[in-house]
Coordinates of C-alpha atoms and ligand atoms in Angstrom, one line a residue:
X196 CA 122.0 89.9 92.8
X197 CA 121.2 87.6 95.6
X198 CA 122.6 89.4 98.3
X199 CA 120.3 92.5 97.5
X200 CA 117.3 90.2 97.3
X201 CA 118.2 89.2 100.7
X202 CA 118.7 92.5 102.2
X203 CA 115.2 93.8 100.5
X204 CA 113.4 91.2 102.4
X205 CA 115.0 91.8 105.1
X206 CA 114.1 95.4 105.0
X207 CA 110.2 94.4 104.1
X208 CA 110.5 92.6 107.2
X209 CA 111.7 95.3 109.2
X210 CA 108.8 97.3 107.6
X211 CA 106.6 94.5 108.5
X212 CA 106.9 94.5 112.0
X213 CA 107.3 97.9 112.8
X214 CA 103.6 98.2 110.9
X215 CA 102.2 95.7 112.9
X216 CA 103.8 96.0 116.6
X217 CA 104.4 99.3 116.4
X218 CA 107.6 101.5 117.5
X219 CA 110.4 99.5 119.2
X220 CA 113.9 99.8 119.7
X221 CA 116.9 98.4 117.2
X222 CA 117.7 95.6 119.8
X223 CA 114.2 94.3 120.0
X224 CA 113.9 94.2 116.3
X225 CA 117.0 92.0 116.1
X226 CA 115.6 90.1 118.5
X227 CA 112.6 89.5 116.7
X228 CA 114.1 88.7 113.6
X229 CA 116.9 87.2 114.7
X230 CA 119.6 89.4 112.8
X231 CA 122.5 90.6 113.8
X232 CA 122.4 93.5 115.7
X233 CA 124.9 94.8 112.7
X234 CA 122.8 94.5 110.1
X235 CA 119.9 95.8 111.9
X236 CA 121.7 98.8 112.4
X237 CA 122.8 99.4 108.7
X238 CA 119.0 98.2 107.2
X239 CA 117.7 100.6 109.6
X240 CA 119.6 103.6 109.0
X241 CA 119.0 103.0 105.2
X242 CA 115.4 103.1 105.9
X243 CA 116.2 106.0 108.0
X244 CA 117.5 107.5 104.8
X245 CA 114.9 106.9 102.3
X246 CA 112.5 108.6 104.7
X247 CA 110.6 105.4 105.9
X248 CA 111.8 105.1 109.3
X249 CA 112.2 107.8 112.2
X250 CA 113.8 107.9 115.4
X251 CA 111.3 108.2 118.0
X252 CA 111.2 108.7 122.0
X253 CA 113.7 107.1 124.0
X254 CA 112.4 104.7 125.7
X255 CA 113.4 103.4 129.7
X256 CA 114.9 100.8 130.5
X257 CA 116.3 98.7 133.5
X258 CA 119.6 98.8 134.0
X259 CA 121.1 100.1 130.6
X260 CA 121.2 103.3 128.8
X261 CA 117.3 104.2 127.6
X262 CA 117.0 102.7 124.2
X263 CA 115.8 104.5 120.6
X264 CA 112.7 103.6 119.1
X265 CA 112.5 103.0 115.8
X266 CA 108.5 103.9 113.8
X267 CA 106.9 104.4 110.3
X268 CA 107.1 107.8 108.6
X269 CA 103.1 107.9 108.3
X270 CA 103.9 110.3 105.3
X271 CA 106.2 107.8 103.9
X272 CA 103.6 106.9 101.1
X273 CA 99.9 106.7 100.4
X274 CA 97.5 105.1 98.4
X275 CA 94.4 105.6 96.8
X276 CA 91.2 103.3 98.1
X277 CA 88.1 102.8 95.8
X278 CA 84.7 101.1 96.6
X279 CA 82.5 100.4 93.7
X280 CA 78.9 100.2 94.6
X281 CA 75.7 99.5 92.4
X282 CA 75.3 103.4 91.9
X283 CA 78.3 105.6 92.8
X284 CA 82.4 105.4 93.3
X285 CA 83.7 106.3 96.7
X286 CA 87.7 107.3 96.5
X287 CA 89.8 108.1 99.2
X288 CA 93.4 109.1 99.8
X289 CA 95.0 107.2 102.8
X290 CA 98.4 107.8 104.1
X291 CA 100.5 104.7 105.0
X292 CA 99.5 105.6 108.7
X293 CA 95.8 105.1 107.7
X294 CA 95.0 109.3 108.0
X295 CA 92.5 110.4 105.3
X296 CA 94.2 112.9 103.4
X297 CA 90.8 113.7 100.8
X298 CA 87.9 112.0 99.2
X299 CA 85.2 112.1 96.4
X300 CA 82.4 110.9 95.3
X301 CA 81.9 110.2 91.6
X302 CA 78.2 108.5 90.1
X303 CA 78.7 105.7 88.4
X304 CA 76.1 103.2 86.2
X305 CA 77.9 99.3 86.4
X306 CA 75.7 97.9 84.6
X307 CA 76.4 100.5 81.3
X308 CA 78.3 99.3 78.1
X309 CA 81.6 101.5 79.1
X310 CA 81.1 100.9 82.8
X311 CA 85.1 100.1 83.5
X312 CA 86.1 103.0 80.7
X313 CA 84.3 105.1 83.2
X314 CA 85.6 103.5 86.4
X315 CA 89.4 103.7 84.7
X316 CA 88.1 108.0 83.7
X317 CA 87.0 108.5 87.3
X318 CA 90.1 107.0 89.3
X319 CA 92.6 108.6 86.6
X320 CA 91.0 112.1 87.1
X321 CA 91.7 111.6 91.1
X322 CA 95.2 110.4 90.6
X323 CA 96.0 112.9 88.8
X324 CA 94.7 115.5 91.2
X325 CA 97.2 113.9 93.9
X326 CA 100.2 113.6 92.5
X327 CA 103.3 114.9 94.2
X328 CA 104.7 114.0 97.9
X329 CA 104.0 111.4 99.6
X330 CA 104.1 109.0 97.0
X331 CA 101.2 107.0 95.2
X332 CA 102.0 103.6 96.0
X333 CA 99.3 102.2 94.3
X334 CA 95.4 102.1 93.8
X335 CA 93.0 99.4 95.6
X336 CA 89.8 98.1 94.4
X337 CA 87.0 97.1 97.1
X338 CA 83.9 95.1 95.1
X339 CA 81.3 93.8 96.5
X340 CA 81.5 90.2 94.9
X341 CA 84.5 87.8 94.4
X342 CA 87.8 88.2 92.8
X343 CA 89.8 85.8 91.4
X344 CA 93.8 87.0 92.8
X345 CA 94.4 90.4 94.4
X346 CA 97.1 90.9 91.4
X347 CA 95.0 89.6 88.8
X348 CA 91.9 91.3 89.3
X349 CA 88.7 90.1 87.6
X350 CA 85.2 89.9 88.5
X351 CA 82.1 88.6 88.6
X352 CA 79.7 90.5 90.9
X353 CA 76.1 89.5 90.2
X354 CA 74.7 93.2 92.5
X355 CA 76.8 94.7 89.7
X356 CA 75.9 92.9 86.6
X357 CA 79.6 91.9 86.4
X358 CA 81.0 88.8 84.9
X359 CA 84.8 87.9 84.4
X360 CA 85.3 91.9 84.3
X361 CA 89.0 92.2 83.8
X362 CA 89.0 95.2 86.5
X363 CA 92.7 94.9 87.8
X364 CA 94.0 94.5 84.3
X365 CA 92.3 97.8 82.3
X366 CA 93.1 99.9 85.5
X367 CA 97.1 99.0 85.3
X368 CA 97.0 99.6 81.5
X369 CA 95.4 102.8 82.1
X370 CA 97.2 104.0 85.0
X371 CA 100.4 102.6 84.9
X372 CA 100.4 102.2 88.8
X373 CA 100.5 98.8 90.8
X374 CA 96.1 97.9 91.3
X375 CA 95.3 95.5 93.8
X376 CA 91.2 94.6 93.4
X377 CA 89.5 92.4 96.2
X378 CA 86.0 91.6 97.5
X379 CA 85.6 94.5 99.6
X380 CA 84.5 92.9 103.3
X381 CA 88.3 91.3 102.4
X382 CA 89.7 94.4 102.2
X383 CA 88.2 95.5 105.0
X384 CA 89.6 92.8 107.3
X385 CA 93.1 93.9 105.7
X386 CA 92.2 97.6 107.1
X387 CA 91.4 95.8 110.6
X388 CA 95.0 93.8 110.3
X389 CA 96.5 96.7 109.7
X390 CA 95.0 99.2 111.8
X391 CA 93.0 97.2 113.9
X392 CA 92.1 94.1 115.9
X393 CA 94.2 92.3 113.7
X394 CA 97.0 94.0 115.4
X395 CA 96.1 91.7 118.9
X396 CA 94.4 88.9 116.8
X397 CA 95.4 86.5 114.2
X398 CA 91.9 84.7 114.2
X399 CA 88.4 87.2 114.1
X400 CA 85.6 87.4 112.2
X401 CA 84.7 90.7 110.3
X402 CA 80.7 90.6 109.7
X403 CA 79.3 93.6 107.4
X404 CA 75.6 94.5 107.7
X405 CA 73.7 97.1 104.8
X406 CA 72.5 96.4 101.4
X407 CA 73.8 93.0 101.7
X408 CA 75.1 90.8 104.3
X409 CA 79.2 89.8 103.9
X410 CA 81.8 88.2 106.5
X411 CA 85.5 87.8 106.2
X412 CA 87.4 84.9 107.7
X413 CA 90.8 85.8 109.1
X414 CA 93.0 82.7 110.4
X415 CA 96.4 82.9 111.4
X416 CA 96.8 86.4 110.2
X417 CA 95.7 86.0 106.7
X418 CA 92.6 86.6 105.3
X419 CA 91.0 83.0 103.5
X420 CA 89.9 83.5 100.3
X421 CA 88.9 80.0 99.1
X422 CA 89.6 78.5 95.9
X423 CA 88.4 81.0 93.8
X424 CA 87.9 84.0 95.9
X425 CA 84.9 83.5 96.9
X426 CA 84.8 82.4 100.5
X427 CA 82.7 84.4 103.1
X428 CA 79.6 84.8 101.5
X429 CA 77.8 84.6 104.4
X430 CA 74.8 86.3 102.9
X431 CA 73.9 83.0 101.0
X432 CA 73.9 81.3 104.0
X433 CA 70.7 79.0 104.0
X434 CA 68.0 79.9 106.8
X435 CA 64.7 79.4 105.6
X436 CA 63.7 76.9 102.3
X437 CA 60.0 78.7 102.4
X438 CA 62.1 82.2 102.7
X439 CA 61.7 85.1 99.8
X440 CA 63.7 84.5 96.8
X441 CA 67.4 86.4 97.3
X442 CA 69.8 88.2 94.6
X443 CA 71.7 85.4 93.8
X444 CA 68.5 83.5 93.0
X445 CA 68.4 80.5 95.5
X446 CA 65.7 81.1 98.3
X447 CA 65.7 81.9 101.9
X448 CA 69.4 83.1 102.1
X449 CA 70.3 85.0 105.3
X450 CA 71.0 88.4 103.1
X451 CA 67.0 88.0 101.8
X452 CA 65.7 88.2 105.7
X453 CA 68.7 90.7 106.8
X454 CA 69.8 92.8 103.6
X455 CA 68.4 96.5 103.2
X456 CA 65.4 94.5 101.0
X457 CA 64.9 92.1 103.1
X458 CA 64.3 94.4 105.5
X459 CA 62.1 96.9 104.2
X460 CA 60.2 93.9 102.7
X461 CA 58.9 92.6 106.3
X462 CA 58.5 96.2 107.1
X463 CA 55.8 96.2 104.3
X464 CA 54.6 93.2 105.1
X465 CA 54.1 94.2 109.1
X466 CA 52.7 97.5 108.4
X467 CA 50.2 96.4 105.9
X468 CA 49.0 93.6 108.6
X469 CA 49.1 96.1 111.4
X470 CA 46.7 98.4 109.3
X471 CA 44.9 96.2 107.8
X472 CA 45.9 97.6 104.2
X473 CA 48.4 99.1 102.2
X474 CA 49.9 102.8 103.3
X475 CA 48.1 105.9 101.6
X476 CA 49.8 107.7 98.6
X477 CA 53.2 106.8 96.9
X478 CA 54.2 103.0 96.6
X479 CA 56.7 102.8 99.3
X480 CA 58.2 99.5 97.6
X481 CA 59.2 102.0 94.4
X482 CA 61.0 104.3 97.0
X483 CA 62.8 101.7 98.4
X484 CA 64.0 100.0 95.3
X485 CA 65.5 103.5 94.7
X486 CA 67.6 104.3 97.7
X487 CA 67.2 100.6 100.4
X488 CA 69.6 102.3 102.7
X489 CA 67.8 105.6 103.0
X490 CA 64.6 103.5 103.4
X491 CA 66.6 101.6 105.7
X492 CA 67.5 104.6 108.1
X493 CA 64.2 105.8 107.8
X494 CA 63.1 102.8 109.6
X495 CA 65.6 103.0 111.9
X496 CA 64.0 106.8 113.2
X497 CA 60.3 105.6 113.2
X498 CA 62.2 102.4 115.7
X499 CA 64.2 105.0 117.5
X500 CA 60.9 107.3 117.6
X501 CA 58.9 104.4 119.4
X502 CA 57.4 102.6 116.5
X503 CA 56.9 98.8 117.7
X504 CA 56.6 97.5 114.3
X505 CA 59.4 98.7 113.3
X506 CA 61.2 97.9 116.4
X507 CA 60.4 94.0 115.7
X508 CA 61.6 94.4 112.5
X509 CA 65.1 95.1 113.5
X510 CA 64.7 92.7 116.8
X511 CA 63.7 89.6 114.5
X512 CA 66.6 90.5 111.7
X513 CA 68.8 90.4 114.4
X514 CA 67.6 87.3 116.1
X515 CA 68.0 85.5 112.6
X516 CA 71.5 87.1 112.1
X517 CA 72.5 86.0 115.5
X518 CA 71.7 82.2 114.8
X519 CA 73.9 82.2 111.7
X520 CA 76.8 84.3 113.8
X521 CA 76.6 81.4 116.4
X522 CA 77.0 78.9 113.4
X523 CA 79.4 80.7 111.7
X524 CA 81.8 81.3 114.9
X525 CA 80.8 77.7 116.2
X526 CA 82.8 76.1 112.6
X527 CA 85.6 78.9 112.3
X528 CA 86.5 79.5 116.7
X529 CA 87.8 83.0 115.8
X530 CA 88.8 85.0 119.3
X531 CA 86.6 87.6 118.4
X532 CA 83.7 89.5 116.1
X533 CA 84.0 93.1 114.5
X534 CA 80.4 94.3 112.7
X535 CA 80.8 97.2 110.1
X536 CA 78.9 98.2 107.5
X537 CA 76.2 101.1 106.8
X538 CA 73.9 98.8 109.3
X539 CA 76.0 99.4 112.2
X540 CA 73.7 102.9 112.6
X541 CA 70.7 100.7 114.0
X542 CA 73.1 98.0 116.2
X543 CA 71.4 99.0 119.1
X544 CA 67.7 98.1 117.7
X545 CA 69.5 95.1 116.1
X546 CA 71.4 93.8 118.7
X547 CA 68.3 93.4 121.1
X548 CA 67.4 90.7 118.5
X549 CA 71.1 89.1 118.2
X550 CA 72.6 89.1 121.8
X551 CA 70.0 86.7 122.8
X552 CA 69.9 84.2 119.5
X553 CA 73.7 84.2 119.7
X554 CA 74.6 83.4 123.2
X555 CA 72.2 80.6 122.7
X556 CA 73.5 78.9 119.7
X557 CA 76.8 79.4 120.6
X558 CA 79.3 75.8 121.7
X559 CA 80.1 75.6 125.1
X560 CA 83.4 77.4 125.8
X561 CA 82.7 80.1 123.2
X562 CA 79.8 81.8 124.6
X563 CA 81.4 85.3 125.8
X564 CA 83.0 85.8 122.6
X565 CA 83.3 89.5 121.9
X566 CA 81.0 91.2 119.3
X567 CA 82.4 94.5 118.7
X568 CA 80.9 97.1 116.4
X569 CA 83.2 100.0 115.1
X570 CA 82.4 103.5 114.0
X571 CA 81.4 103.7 110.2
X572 CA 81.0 106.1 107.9
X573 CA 80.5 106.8 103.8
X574 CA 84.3 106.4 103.6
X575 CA 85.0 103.5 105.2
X576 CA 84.4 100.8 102.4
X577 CA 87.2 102.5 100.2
X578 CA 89.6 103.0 103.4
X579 CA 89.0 99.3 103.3
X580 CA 90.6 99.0 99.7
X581 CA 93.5 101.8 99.8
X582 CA 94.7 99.0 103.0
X583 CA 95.2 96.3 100.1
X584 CA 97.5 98.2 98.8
X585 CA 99.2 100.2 102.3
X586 CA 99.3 96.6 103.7
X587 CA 101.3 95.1 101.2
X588 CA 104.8 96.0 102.1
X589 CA 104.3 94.3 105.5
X590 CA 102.7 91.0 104.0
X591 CA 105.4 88.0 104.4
X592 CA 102.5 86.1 103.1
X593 CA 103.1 88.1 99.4
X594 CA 98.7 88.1 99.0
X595 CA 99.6 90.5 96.2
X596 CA 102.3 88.4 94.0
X597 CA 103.7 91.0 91.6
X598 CA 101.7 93.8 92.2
X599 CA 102.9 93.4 96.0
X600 CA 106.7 93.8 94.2
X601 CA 105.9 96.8 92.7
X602 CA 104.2 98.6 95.9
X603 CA 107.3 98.0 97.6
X604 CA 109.6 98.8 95.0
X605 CA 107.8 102.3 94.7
X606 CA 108.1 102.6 98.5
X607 CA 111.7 101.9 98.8
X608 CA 112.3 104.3 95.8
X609 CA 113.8 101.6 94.0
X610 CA 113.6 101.3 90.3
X611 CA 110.7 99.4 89.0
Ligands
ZN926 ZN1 71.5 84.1 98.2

C-alpha cells in the first residue's frame, strides 16, 4: 500500500535525523522535514510506541511554553560487528547508541579450505549467545580488502588469500539475519558518520595506520566506494619505483615503506648498519613475520626508551606518509583528517616525521587542516562493522539496498 510506504520513509527519516543531530523537539523536526506538524505528531508517537523514540528533557525556549525533546532509545536494537583479520575474528555487540554490550575473540586460518564454514560456525555461536532483548538487527562484516555491494557481499582480499568469496551470501543462508560486508576502513568512516566527525562533517578523510596502510573518502555524507568497491586504497599509492616489493606485488607502494613490514624492515636494515652486522641469536625477521604488530610496538618502546634508530624509523615513515596525506587531501579538499588504526599507539613518534612533510606539500588555503587521531583499541575495527549495519536505518542514501529493508523492518518490528 502506497500510503504505508510513504509513512515508513517518513518514519526512517525521522529515525534519520534524530541519529544524526541528536535530540530535538517535535516542531523542529517538522521543520526540518517539512511535514506537517500533524503527522509529526502521530509518526512520532508511533515510534514512541514501538520503543524507538523517548521523550527527553524539556527544553527552554523564548517566549513559548519549553518544548519536548524527542531522542533514540539506545536499547532500541543492536547489532553484531565482525573484523576478519589474517589470523583471528574480533566480534562485538553494539547497541544502536554505539555502547559495547560484549566481545570475543575467536582464531581463525583464511587461507584454509573451510575458511567461511568457519567464519559462518564462529559468528552463529555468538549470535546465538545474544539472543533476546534488544533486538539483533543484523550482523556486519569489516574486511580488509574490497567488496563488491554492502548487500551483496563478496570478496577478494589478496592479505587474506580471498578471491570472489561469496561472504555476504553464506552468512545470510546460514544465519537467516540481514549481513552487510564492507572493506573495513569503509566501515569505519560509517562508525565516524554515525558517532563521530561525520556528525559536523560531510567531507573528511579517515586514514588507518597498522599492518597495512587504508583511507576512506567521505563526500557529501556518503562514503565513495568506486566502481567496484575498491576506492581508497591508499596503501598502493606509488612513492618510490626503486622501493621494496609490496603485498599486492607492484613496488614501492606507500604500505611497503609504512605498513607493520615495511617498518620493521628499515628497522633491520638500520640496526644492521648501525652495528655493523646482523643482531645476535634468533632471526628477528622470523619473529616479525609472526606477530608485525607486536614487533611493531616493540619498536615503539625501544623509540619511547631513547633508541635513535628507532626513533628515525618512525620519524622517516611519517615524513613519507605525510607527503602522500598532503597529496591525497590536496585532490579530495576534505574539511578534515581522522587517523585510526593499531598505529595510532606510536603517533607521537610518527607525527614528528608527518607534521612537517604535510604542512609542506599541502595547497595554499588547506594548510591548517585538522589531523586528528582517536583513541583505538582491539575492538574498534569490528565497532567499525556492527555501524554498517546500526547506520542503516538512518541512510536516505539506501548504501545497503535490500539488506538496508530488512534492518529496518526488524527495527520497526514490522514483518519481514
Ligand atoms: Zn601495493
Amino acid at each position: 500500500m502506497a500510503g504505508t510506504d510513504r509513512g515508513d520513509l517518513t518514519r526512517t527519516a525521522i529515525l534519520a535525523l534524530l541519529g544524526t543531530v541528536g535530540p530535538l523537539s517535535r516542531s523542529e523536526i517538522a521543520r526540518e522535514l517539512d511535514l506537517s506538524p500533524a503527522t509529526v505528531t502521530q509518526l512520532t508517537k508511533e515510534l514512541i510506541g514501538h520503543g524507538m523514540l523517548e521523550e527527553l528533557d524539556l527544553k527552554p525556549s523564548r517566549g513559548g511554553r519549553p518544548a519536548q525533546r524527542l531522542g533514540l532509545v539506545g536499547s532500541a536494537g543492536r547489532a553484531l560487528g565482525v573484523k576478519v583479520t589474517a589470523d583471528h575474528l574480533v566480534l562485538v555487540d553494539v547497541r544502536l547508541d554505539g555502547e559495547v554490550l560484549g566481545s570475543w575473540e575467536r582464531p581463525h586460518d583464511p587461507a584454509a579450505p573451510d575458511a567461511l564454514e568457519h567464519l559462518a560456525d564462529a559468528v552463529e555461536s555468538v549470535v546465538r549467545e545474544i539472543s533476546g532483548v534488544p533486538p539483533l538487527l543484523g550482523v556486519g562484516v569489516g574486511v580488509p580488502g574490497s567488496v563488491d555491494d554492502q548487500a551483496v557481499g563478496t570478496v577478494n582480499a589478496p592479505t587474506l588469500g580471498w578471491q570472489a568469496m561469496p561472504v555476504g551470501e553464506r552468512l545470510r543462508r546460514r544465519l537467516n539475519l540481514p549481513v552487510l560486508v564492507e572493506n573495513d576502513v569503509n566501515a569505519l568512516a560509517a562508525a565516524e558518520r554515525l558517532y563521530g566527525r561525520g556528525r559536523t562533517h560531510s567531507d573528511f578523510l579517515v586514514l588507518t595506520i597498522g599492518r597495512g596502510v587504508g583511507a576512506a573518502i567521505v563526500a557529501d555524507g556518503r562514503v565513495y566506494r568506486g566502481a567496484r568497491g575498491g576506492a581508497g586504497e591508499f596503501g598502493h599509492l606509488p612513492v618510490d619505483p626503486e622501493g621494496p616489493t609490496c603485498g599486492c606485488g607492484a613496488r614501492g607502494c606507500l604500505e611497503a615503506f609504512v605498513g607493520s613490514a615495511g617498518l620493521l624492515a628499515t628497522a633491520r636494515a638500520r640496526h644492521a648498519q648501525a652495528q655493523g652486522g646482523g643482531r645476535p641469536g634468533a632471526d628477528p625477521a622470523q619473529a616479525d613475520a609472526r606477530d608485525p604488530l607486536g614487533a611493531v610496538a616493540a619498536l615503539g618502546r625501544a623509540a619511547a626508551g631513547g633508541d635513535v634508530v628507532a626513533r628515525e624509523v618512525f620519524a622517516e615513515a611519517g615524513a613519507i606518509l605525510g607527503r602522500a596525506t598532503a597529496g591525497l587531501i590536496n585532490v579530495v579538499d576534505p574539511e578534515v583528517v581522522v587517523v585510526l588504526g593499531e598505529g595510532t599507539a606510536d603517533w607521537p613518534l610518527w607525527r614528528t616525521g608527518f607534521e612537517p612533510a604535510l604542512r609542506a606539500q599541502l595547497y595554499p588555503g588547506r594548510r591548517d587542516i585538522s589531523v586528528e587521531v582517536e583513541s583505538w583499541d582491539d575492538t574498534s575495527w569490528a565497532q567499525g562493522a556492527a555501524a554498517l549495519v546500526l547506520a542503516t536505518p538512518f541512510d536516505s542514501a539506501g548504501a545497503a539496498g535490500e539488506q538496508g529493508r530488512l534492518v529496518r523492518a526488524r527495527l520497526i518490528g514490522a514483518p519481514s
